[in-house]
PDB file of C-alpha atoms and ligand atoms in Angstrom:
ATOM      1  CA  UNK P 273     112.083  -8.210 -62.896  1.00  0.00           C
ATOM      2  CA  UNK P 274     115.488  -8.706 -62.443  1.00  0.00           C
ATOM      3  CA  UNK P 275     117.374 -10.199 -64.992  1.00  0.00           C
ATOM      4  CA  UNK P 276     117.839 -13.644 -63.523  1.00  0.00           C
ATOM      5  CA  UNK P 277     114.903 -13.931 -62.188  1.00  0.00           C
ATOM      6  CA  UNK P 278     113.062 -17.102 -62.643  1.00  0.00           C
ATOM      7  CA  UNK P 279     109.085 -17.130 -62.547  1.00  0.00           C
ATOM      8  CA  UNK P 280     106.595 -19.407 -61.219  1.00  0.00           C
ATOM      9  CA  UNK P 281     106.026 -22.619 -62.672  1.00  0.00           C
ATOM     10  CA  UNK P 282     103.481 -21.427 -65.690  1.00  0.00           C
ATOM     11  CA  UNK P 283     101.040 -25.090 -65.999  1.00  0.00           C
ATOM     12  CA  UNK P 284     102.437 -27.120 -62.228  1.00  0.00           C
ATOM     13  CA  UNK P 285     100.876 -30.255 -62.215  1.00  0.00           C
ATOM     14  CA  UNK P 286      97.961 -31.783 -60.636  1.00  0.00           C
ATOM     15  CA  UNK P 287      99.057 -33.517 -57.583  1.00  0.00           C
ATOM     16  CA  UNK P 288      98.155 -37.154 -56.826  1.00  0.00           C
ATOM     17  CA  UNK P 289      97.830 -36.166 -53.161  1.00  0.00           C
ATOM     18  CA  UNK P 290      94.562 -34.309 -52.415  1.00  0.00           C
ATOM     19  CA  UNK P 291      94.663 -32.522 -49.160  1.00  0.00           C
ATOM     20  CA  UNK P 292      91.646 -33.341 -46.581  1.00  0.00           C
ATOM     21  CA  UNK P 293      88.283 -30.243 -46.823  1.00  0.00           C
ATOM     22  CA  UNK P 294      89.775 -26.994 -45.712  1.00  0.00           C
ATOM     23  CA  UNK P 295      93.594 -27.338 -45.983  1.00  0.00           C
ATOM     24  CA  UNK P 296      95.116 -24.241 -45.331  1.00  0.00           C
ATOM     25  CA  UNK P 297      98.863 -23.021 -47.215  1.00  0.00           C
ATOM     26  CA  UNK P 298     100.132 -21.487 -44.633  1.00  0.00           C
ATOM     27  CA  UNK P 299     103.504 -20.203 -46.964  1.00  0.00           C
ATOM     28  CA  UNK P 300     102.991 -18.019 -49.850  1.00  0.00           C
ATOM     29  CA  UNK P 301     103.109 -14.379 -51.290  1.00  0.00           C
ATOM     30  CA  UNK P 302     101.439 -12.248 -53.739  1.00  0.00           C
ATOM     31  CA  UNK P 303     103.937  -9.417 -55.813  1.00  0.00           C
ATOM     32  CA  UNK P 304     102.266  -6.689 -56.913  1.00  0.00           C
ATOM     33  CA  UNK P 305     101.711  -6.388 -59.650  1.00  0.00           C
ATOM     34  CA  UNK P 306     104.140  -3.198 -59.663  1.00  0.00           C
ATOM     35  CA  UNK P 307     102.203  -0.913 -61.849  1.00  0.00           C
ATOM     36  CA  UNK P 308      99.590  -1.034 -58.711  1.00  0.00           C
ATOM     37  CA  UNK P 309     101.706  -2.086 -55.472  1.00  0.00           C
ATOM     38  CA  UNK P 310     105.076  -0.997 -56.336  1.00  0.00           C
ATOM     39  CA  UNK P 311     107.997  -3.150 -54.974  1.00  0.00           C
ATOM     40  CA  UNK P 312     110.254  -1.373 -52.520  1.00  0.00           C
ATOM     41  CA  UNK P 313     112.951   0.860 -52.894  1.00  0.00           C
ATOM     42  CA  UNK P 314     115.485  -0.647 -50.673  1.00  0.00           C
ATOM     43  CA  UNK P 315     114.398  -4.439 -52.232  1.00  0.00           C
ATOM     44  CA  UNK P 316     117.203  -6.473 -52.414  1.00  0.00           C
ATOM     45  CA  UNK P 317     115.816  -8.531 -55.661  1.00  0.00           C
ATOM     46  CA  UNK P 318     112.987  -7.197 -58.569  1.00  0.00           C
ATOM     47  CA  UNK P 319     110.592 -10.638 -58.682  1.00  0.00           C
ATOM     48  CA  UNK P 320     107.833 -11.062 -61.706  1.00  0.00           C
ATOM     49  CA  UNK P 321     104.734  -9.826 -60.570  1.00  0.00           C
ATOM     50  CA  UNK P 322     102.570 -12.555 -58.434  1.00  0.00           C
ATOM     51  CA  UNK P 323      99.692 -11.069 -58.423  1.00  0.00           C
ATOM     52  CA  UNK P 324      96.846 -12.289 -55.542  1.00  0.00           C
ATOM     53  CA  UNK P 325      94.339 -13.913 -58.497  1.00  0.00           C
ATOM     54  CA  UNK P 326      97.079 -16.552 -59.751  1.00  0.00           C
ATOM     55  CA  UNK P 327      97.577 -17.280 -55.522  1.00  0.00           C
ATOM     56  CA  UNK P 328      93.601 -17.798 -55.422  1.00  0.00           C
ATOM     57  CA  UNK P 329      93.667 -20.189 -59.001  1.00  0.00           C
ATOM     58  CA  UNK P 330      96.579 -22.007 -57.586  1.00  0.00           C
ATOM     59  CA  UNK P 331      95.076 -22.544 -54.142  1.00  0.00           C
ATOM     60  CA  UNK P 332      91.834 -24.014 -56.160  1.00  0.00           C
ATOM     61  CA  UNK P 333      93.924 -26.193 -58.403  1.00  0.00           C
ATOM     62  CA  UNK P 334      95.944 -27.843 -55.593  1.00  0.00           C
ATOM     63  CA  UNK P 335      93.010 -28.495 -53.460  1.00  0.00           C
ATOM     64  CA  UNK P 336      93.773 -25.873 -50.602  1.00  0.00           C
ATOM     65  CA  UNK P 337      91.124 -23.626 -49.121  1.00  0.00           C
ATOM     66  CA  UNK P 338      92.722 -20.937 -47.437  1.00  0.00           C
ATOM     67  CA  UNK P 339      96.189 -18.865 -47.984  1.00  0.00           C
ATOM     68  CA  UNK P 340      98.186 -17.231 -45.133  1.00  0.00           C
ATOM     69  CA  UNK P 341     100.105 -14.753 -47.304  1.00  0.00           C
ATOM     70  CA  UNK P 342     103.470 -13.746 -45.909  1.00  0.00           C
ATOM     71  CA  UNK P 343     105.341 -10.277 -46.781  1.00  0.00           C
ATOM     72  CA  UNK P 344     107.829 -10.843 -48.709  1.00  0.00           C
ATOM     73  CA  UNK P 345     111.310  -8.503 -48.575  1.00  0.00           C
ATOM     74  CA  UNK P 346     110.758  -7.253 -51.736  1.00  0.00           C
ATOM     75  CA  UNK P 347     107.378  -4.915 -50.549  1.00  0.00           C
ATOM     76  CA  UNK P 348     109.712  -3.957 -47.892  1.00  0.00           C
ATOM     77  CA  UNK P 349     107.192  -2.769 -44.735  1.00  0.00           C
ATOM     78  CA  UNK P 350     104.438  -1.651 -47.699  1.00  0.00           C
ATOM     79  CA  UNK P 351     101.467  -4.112 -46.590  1.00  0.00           C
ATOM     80  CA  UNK P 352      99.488  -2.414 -49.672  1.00  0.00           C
ATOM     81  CA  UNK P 353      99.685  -5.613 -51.832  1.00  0.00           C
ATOM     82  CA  UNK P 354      98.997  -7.968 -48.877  1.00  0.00           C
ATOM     83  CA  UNK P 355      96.314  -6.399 -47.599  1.00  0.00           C
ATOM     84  CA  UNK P 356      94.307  -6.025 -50.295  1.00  0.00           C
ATOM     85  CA  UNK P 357      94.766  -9.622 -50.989  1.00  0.00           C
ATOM     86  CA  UNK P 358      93.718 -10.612 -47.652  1.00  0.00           C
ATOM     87  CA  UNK P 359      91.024  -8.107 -48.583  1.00  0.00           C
ATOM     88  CA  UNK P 360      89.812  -9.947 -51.940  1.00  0.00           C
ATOM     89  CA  UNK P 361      89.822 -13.286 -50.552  1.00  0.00           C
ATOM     90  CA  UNK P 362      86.703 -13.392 -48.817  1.00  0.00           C
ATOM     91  CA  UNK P 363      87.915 -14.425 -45.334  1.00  0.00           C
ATOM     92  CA  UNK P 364      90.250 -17.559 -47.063  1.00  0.00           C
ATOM     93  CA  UNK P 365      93.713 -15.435 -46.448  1.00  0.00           C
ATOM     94  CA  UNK P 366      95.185 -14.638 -43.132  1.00  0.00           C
ATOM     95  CA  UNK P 367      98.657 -12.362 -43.297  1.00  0.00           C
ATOM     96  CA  UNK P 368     101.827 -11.899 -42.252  1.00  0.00           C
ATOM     97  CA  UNK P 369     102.905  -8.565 -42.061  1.00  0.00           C
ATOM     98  CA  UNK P 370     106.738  -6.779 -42.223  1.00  0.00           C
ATOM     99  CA  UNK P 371     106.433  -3.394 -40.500  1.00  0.00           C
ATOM    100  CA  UNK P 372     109.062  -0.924 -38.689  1.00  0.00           C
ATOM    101  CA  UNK P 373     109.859   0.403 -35.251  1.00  0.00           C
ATOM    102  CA  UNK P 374     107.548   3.700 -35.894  1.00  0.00           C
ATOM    103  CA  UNK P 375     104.471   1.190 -36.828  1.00  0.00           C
ATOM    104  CA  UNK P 376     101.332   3.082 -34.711  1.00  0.00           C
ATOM    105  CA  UNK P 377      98.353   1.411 -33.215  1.00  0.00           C
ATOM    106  CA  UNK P 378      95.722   2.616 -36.279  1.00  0.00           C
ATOM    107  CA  UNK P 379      97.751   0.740 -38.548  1.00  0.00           C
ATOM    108  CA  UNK P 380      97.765  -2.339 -36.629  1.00  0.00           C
ATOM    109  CA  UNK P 381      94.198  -2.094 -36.601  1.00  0.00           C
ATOM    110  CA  UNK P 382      93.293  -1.766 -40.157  1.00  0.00           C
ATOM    111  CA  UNK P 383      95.470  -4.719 -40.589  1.00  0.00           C
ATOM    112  CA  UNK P 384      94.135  -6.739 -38.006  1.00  0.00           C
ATOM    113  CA  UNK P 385      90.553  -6.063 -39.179  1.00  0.00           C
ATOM    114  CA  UNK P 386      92.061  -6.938 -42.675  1.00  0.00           C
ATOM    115  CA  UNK P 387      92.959 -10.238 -41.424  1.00  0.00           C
ATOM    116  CA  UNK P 388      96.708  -9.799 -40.234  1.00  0.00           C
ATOM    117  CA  UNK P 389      97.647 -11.833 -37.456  1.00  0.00           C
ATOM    118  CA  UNK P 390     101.269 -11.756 -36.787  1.00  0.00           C
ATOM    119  CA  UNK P 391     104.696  -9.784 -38.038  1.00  0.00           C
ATOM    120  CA  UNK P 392     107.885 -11.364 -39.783  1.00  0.00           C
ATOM    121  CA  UNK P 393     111.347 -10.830 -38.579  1.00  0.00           C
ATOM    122  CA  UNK P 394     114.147 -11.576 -41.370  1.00  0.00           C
ATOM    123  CA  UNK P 395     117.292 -12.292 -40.315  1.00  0.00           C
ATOM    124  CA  UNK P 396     118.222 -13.462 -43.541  1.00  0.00           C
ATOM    125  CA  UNK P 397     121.174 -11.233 -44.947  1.00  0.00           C
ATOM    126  CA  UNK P 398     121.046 -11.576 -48.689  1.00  0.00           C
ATOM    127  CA  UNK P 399     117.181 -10.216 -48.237  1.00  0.00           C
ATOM    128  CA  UNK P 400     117.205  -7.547 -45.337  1.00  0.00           C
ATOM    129  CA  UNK P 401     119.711  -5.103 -43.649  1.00  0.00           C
ATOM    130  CA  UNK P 402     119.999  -6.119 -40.365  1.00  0.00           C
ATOM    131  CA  UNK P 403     117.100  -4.682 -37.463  1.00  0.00           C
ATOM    132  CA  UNK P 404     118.477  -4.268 -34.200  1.00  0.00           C
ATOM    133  CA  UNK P 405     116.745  -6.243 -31.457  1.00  0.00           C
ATOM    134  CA  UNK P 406     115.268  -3.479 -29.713  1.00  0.00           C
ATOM    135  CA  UNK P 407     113.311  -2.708 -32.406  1.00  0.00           C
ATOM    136  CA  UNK P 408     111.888  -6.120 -32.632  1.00  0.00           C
ATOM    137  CA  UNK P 409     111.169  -6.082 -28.929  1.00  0.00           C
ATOM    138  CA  UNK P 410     109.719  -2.810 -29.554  1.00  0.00           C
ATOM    139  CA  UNK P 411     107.110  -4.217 -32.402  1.00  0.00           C
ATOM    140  CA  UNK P 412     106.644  -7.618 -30.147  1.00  0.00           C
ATOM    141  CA  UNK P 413     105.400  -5.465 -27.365  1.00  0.00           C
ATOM    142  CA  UNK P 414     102.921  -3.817 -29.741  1.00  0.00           C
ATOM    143  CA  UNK P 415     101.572  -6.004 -32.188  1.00  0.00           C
ATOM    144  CA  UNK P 416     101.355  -9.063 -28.489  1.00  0.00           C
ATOM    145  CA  UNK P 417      98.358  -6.304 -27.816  1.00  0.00           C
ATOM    146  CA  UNK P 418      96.584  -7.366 -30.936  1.00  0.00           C
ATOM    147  CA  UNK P 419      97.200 -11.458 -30.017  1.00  0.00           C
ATOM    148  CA  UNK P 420      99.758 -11.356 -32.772  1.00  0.00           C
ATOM    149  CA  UNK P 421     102.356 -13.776 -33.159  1.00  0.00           C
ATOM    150  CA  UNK P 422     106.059 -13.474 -35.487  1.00  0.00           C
ATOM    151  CA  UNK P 423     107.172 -15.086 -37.951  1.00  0.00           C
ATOM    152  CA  UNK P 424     110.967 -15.397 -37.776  1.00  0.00           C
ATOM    153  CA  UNK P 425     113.166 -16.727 -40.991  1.00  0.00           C
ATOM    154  CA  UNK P 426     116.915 -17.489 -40.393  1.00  0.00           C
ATOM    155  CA  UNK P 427     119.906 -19.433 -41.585  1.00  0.00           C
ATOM    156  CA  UNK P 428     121.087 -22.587 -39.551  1.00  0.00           C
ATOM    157  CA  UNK P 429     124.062 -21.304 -38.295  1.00  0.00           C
ATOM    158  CA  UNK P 430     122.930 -18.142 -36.703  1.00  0.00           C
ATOM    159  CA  UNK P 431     120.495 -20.079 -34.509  1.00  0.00           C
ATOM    160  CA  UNK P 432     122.758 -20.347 -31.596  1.00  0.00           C
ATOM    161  CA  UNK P 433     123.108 -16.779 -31.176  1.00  0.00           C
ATOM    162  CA  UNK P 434     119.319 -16.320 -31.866  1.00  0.00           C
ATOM    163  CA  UNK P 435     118.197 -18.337 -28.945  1.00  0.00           C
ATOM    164  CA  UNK P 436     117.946 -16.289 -25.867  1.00  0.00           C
ATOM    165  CA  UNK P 437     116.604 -12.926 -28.034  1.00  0.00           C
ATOM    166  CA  UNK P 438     113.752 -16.005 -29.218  1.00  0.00           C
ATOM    167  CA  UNK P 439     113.042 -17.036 -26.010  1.00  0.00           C
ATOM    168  CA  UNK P 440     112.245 -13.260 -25.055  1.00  0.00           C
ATOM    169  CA  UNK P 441     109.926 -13.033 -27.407  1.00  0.00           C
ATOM    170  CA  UNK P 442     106.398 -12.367 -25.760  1.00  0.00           C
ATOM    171  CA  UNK P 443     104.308 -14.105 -28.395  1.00  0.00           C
ATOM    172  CA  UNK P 444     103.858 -17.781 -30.415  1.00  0.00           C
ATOM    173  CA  UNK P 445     106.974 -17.841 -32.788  1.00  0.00           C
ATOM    174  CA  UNK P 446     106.538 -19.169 -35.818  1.00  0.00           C
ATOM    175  CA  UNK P 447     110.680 -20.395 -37.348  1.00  0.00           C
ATOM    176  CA  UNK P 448     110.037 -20.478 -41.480  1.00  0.00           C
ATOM    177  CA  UNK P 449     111.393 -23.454 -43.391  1.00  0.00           C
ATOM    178  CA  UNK P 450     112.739 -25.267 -40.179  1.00  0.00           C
ATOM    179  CA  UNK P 451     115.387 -22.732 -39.655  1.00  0.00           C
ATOM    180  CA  UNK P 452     116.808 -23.717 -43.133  1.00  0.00           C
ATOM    181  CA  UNK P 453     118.852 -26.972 -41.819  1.00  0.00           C
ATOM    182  CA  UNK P 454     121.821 -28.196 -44.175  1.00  0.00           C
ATOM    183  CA  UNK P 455     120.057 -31.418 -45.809  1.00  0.00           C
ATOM    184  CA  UNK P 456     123.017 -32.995 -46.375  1.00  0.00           C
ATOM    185  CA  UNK P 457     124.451 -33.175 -42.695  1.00  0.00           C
ATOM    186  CA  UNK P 458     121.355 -35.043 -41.716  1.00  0.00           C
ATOM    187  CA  UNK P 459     119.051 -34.771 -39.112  1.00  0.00           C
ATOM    188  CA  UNK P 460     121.686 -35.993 -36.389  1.00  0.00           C
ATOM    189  CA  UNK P 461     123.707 -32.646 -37.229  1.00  0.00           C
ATOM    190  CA  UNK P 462     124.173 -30.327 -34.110  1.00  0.00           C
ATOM    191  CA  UNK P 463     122.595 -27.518 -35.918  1.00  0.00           C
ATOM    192  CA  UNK P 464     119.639 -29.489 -36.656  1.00  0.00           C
ATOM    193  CA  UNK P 465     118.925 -30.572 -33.250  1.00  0.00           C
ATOM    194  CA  UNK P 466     119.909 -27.658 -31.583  1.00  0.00           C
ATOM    195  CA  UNK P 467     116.283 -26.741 -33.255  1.00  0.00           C
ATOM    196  CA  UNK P 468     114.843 -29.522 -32.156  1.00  0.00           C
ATOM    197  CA  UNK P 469     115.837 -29.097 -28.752  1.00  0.00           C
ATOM    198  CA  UNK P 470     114.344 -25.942 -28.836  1.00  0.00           C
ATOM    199  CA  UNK P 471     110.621 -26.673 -30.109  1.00  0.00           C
ATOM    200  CA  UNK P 472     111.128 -29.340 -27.611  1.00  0.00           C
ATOM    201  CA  UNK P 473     111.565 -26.707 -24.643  1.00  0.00           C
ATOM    202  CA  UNK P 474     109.430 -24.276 -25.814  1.00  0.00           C
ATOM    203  CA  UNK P 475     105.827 -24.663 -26.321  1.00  0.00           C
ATOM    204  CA  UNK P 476     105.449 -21.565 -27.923  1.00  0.00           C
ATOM    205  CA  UNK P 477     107.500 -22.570 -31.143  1.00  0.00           C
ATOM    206  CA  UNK P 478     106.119 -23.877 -33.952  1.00  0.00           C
ATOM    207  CA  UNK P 479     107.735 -24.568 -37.131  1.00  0.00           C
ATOM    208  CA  UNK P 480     106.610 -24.701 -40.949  1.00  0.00           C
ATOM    209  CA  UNK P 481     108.088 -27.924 -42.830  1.00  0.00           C
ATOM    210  CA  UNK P 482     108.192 -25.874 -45.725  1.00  0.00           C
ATOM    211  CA  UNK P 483     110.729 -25.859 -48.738  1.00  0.00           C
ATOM    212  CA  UNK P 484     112.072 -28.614 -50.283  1.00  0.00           C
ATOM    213  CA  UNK P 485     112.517 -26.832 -53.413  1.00  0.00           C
ATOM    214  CA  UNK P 486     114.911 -24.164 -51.423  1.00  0.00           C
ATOM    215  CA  UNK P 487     116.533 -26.739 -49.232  1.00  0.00           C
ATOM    216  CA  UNK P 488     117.654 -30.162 -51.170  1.00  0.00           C
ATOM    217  CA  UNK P 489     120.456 -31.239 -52.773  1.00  0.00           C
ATOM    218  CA  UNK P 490     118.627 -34.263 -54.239  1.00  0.00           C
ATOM    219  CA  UNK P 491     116.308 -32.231 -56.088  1.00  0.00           C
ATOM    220  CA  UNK P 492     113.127 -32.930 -58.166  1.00  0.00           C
ATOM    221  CA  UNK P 493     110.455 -34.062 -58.669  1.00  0.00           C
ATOM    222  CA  UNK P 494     110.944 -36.161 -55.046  1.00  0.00           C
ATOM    223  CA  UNK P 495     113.048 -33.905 -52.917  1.00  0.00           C
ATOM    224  CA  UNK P 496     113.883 -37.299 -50.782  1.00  0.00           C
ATOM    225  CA  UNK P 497     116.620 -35.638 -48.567  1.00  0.00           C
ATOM    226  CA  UNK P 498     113.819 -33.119 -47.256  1.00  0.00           C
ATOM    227  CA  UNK P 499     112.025 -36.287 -45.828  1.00  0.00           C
ATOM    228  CA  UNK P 500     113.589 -37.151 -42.630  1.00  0.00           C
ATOM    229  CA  UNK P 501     113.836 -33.760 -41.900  1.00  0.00           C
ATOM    230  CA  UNK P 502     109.867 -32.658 -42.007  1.00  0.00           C
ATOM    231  CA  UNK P 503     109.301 -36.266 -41.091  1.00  0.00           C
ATOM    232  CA  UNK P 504     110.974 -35.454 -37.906  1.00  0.00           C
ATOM    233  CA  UNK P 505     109.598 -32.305 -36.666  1.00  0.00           C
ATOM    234  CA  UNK P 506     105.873 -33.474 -37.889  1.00  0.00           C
ATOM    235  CA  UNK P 507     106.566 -36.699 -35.595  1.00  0.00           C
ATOM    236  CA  UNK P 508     107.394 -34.886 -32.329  1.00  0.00           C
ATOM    237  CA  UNK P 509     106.112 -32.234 -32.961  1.00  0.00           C
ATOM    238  CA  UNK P 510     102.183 -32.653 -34.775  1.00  0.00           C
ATOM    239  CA  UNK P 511     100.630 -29.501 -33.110  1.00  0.00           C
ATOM    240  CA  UNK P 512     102.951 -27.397 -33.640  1.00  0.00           C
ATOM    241  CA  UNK P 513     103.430 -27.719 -37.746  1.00  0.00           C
ATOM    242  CA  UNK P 514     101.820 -25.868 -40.565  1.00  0.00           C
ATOM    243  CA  UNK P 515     102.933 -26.548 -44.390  1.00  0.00           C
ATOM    244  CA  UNK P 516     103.033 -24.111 -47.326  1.00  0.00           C
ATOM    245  CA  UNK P 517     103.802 -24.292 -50.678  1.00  0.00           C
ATOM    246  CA  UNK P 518     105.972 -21.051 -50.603  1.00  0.00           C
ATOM    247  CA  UNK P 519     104.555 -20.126 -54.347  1.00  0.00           C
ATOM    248  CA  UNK P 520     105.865 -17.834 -55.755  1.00  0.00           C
ATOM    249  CA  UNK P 521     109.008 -18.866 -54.931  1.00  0.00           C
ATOM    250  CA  UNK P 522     111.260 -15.828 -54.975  1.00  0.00           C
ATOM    251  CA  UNK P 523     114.671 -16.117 -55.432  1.00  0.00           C
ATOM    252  CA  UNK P 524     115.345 -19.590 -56.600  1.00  0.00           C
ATOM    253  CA  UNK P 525     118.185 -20.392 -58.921  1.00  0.00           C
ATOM    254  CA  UNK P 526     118.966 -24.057 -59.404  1.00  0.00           C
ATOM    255  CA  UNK P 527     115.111 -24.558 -60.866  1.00  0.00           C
ATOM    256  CA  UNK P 528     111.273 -23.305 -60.498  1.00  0.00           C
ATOM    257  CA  UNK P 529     109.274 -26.165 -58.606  1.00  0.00           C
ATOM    258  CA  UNK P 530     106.061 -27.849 -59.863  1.00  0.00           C
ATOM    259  CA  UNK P 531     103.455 -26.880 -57.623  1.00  0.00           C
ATOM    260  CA  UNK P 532     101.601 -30.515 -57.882  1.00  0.00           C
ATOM    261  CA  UNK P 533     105.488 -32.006 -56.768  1.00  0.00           C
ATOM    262  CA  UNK P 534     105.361 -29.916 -53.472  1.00  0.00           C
ATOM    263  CA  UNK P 535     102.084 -30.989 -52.899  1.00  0.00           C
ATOM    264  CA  UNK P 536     103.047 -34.946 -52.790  1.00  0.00           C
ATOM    265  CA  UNK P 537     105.451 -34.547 -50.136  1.00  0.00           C
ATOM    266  CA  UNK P 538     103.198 -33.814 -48.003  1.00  0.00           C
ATOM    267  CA  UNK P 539     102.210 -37.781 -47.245  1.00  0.00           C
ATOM    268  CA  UNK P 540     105.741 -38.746 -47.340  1.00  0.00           C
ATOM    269  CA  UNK P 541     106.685 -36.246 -43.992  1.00  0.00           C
ATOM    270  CA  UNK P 542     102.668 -36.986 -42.341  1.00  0.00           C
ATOM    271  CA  UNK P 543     101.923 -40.379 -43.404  1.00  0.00           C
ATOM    272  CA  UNK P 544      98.701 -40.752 -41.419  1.00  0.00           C
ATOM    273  CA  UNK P 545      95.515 -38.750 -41.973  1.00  0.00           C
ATOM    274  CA  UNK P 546      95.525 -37.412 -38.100  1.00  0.00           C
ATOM    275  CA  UNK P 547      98.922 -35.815 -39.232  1.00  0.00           C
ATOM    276  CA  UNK P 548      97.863 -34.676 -42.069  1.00  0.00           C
ATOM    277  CA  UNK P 549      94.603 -32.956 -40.596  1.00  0.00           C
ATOM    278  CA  UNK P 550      96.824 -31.083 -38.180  1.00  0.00           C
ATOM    279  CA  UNK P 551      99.292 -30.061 -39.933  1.00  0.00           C
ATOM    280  CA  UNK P 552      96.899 -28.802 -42.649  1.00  0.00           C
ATOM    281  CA  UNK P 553      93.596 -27.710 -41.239  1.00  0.00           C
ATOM    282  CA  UNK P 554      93.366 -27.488 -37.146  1.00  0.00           C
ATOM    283  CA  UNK P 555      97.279 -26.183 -36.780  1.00  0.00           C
ATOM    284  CA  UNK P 556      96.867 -23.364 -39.174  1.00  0.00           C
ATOM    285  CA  UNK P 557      93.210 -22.773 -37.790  1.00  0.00           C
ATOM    286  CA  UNK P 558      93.915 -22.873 -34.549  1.00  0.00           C
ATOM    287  CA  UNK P 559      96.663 -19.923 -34.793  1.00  0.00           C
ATOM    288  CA  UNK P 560      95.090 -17.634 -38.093  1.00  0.00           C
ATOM    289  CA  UNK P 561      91.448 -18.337 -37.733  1.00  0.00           C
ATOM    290  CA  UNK P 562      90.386 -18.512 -33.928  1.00  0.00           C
ATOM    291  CA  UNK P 563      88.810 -14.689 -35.054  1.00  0.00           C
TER     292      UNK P 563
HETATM  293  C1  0GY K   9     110.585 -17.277 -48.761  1.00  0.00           C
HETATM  294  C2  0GY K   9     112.022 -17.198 -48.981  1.00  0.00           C
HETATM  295  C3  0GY K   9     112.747 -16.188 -49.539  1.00  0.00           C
HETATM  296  C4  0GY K   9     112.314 -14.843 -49.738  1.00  0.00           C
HETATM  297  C5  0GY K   9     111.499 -14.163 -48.935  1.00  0.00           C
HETATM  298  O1  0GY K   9     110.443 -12.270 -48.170  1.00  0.00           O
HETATM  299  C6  0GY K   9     111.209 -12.719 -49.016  1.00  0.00           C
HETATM  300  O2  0GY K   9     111.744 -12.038 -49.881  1.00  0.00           O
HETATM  301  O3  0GY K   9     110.880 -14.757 -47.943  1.00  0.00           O
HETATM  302  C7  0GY K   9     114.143 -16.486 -49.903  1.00  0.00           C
HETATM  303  O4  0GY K   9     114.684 -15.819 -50.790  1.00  0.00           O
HETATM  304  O5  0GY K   9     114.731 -17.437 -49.327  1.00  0.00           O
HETATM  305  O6  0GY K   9     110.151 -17.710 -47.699  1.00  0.00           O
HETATM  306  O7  0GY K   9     109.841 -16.899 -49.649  1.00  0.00           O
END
């Protein structure tokens, strides 16, 4: 692990939300462990190892049912780790794979029947070298044939230019973390409701109102600057939603979040049950587990 690395949260706490039967957390990862699944050699960070039975105990302990398990950079387009997760859990993981332009139609299928239902494109720079879009269109065309759907994760500010290569897209998107909106501007920014604007247009988008831990200023235990903002999209927005706890949270560096902490937000941004039953149970349903 790199030397800066910070783990998970060892002993999170139990939250004082409980999440209705068969929540889903629709955000996470498993890493390695490396003596088994070996991280990537172009990886732009070495995590600790994450491995697929601490996802499982945590799921338990927070009251979730189900995982969708996203590939994280750091496996590069290695779906070894993630698919035998998806493999152990018993049909309660759905995943998210990263895969490259040469990806064939056998190995679609062994992750489909493994319980992969859509790819990730990363547009974030400090995690991936840059894809050209061709090669996304290319994957789009293939994995649409399986009733895939992507996963995109970007930066505010590079939404603008993102839009019409989005909108081409043949398949549900799916924008990680709200498109990573600068808390502090508030919700009014441009930027901000530039994204707005386009869930608002497009059916097709959905977002996670994930991340408090990676987006606000304010900080722990309450993250009250991430309010408004997953408040916002959950209100206009309630079919289109899923939530994740993001465990194990790679990369962070101003602190590792409690697990029980992220968990009681989730009232604050759907304060009535028929939000919290879509965002939790019939969103994430709906899109990993119609098969
Ligand atoms: C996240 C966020 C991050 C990392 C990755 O795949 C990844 O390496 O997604 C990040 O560093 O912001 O969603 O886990």
């Amino acid at each position: 692990m790199d030397a800066n690395y910070m783990p998970f949260h060892p002993s999170p706490s139990k939250p004082s939300y409980r999440p209705p039967a068969g929540a889903v957390d629709a955000h996470c990862h498993v890493f390695g462990p490396a003596a088994v699944f070996p991280y990537a050699p172009q990886r732009k960070y070495t995590p600790c190892d994450a491995p697929r039975e601490k996802l499982f105990e945590l799921r338990d302990f927070l009251g979730f049912s189900r995982n969708v398990i996203v590939q994280a950079t750091c496996h590069g387009h290695d779906n070894r780790a993630l698919v035998d997760a998806l493999k152990a859990s018993g049909d309660r993981a759905r995943g998210i794979a990263s895969v490259g332009a040469n990806v064939g139609h056998d190995e679609l299928a062994e992750m489909d029947a493994a319980g992969v239902r859509g790819v990730r494109f990363n547009f974030v720079k400090r995690l991936v070298d840059a894809t050209p879009r061709d090669v996304y269109f290319g994957i789009a065309e293939k994995i649409a044939a399986f009733g895939w759907h992507i996963v995109v994760y970007f930066e505010a500010p590079d939404l603008a230019d993102l839009v019409p290569f989005l909108e081409a897209l043949p398949t549900v998107i799916v924008v990680d973390h709200m498109g990573r909106p600068d808390l502090a501007a508030g919700v009014d920014h441009p930027d901000f409701r530039r994204f707005v604007d386009l869930m608002a247009k497009n059916e097709k988008i959905w977002s996670k109102v994930t991340c408090p831990e990676r987006l606000s200023l304010s900080g722990p235990p309450t993250y009250d600057d991430f309010v408004p903002f997953g408040r916002e999209l959950v209100r206009l927005f309630p079919d289109r939603v899923l939530w994740g706890t993001d465990w194990p949270h790679p990369n962070m560096t101003t602190h590792m979040p409690d697990d029980g902490h992220l968990v009681d937000m989730i009232p604050r941004i759907a304060p009535s049950e028929a939000e919290q039953r879509a965002l939790l149970v019939d969103n994430p349903m709906r899109l990993y587990w119609a098969r």
